[in-house]
């Protein structure tokens, strides 16, 4: 079941995300996020009128997807940045695809025009997921982040809705 996230999901979402924070370069965050910090992030997304979705199975959150404003200037109001995370150990089961499909559907229904996905490179799985949904590469920043004692590149993919 895919549904809107609630405050009650903050601990499960933080647990999924913190695996990636502490063990991968997929996110440039370097410190674990607390449940209360995650709850605040969920509320901010909702306050901005954007979706934060969770995929739940047998009362367990297995993944989540959300969108944030691309930039704060009003002319950017029809663009958003998308994010999808799936619980470690259960990737490649279609959970990310289900979440992304629902997120894109909801963003289009909200009248958004462009969705942007940032990907720390290399990351063939994330590139494949984005391109599966029609995203096209539109930018590449070299050595823009520094994590685990290495410079990291980030590519950007976009999709017109």
Coordinates of N, CA and C in Angstrom, one line a residue, residues 36 41 82-83 94 99 113 124 138 147 153-154:
X36 N 12.9 13.1 15.3 CA 12.2 14.5 15.4 C 12.7 15.3 14.2
X41 N 11.0 17.4 8.7 CA 11.1 17.4 7.2 C 9.8 17.0 6.6
X82 N 12.9 15.4 -6.8 CA 12.3 14.1 -6.3 C 13.4 13.3 -5.5
X83 N 12.9 12.5 -4.6 CA 13.8 11.7 -3.8 C 13.0 10.4 -3.5
X94 N 11.1 -3.6 -7.1 CA 10.1 -2.8 -7.7 C 9.5 -1.8 -6.8
X99 N 6.9 3.5 -6.0 CA 6.9 4.8 -5.3 C 7.1 6.0 -6.3
X113 N 5.4 21.0 -13.5 CA 5.8 21.0 -14.9 C 7.1 20.2 -15.1
X124 N 24.6 3.4 -11.1 CA 23.8 2.9 -12.3 C 22.4 2.5 -11.9
X138 N 20.7 16.1 -17.7 CA 20.7 17.5 -18.1 C 21.9 18.3 -17.5
X147 N 32.7 13.4 0.6 CA 32.2 12.4 1.7 C 33.1 11.2 1.7
X153 N 31.0 13.4 -7.6 CA 30.3 14.1 -8.7 C 28.8 13.9 -8.5
X154 N 28.0 14.8 -9.0 CA 26.5 14.7 -9.0 C 26.0 15.0 -10.4

